[in-house]
Coordinates of C-alpha atoms in Angstrom, one line a residue:
X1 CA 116.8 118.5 76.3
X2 CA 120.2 116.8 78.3
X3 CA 122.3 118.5 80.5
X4 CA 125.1 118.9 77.7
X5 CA 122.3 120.8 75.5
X6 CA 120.9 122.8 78.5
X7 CA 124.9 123.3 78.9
X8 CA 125.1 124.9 75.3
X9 CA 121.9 127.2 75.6
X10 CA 123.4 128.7 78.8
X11 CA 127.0 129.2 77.0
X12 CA 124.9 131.6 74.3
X13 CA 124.7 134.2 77.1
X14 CA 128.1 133.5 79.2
X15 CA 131.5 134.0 77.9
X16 CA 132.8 130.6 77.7
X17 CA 131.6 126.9 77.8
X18 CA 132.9 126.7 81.0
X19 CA 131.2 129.1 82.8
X20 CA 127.9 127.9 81.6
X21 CA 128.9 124.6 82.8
X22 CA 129.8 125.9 86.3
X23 CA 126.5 128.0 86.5
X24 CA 124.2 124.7 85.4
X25 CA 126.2 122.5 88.3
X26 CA 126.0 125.5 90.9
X27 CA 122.3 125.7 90.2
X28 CA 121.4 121.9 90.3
X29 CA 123.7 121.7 93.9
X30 CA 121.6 124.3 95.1
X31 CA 118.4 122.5 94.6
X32 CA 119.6 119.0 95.7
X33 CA 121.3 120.7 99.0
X34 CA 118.2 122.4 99.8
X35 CA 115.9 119.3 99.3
X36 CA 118.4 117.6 101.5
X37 CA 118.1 119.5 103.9
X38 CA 114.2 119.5 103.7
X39 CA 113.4 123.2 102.7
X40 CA 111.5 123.6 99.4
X41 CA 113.0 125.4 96.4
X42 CA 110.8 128.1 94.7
X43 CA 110.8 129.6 91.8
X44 CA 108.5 131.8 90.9
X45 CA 106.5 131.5 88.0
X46 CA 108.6 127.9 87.2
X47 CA 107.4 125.8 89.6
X48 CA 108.4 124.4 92.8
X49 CA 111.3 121.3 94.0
X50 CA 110.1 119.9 97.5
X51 CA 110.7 116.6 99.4
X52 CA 107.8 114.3 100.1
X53 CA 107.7 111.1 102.5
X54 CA 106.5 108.3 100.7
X55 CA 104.6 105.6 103.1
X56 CA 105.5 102.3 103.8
X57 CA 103.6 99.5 101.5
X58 CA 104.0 96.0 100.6
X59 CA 103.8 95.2 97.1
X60 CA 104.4 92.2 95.1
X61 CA 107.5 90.4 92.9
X62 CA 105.7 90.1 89.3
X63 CA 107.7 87.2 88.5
X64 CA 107.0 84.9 91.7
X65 CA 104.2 86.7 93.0
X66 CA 105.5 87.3 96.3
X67 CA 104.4 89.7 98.9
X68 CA 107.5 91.9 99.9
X69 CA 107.4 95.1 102.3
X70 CA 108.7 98.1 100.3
X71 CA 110.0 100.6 103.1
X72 CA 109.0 104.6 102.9
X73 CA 111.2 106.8 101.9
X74 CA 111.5 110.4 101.2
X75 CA 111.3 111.5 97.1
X76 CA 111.7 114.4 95.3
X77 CA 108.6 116.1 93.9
X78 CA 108.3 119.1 91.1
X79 CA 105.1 121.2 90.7
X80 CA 104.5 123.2 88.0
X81 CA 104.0 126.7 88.3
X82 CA 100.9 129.2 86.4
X83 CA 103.5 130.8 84.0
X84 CA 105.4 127.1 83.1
X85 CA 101.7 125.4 82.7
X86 CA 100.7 128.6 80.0
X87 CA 103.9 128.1 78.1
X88 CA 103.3 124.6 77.4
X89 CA 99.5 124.8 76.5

């Protein structure tokens, strides 16, 4: 499922198209302004949106087979939750 077909199952219980549309975006911002800020979002049951730190590490360029330094960075992470892991058994 896209974002335009996630769109459509939420416009089945909101009046219009456009609502749905609004209610999808205000959900995502709220996740991705709360990860930005570094607070985990939790939803119970779903699973869980929180911001890990990945280390520094030097890898290598498969085509020359140089040794570069990849810098860390900070990465989104999703967990699972009980409910969401029974629904998909």
């Amino acid at each position: 499922m896209n974002k335009a077909e996630l769109i459509e199952t939420v416009a089945k219980v909101l009046p219009t198209k456009k609502d749905a549309s609004a209610a999808v975006d205000s959900v995502f911002d709220a996740i991705k302004g709360s990860l930005k800020k570094g607070n985990p979002v939790t939803l119970i049951g779903f699973g869980t949106f929180k911001v890990t730190k990945r280390k520094a590490r030097t890898g290598r360029n498969p085509r020359t087979g140089e040794t570069l330094k990849i810098p860390a960075k900070n990465i989104p992470v999703f967990k699972a939750g009980s409910e969401l892991k029974k629904a998909v058994k």
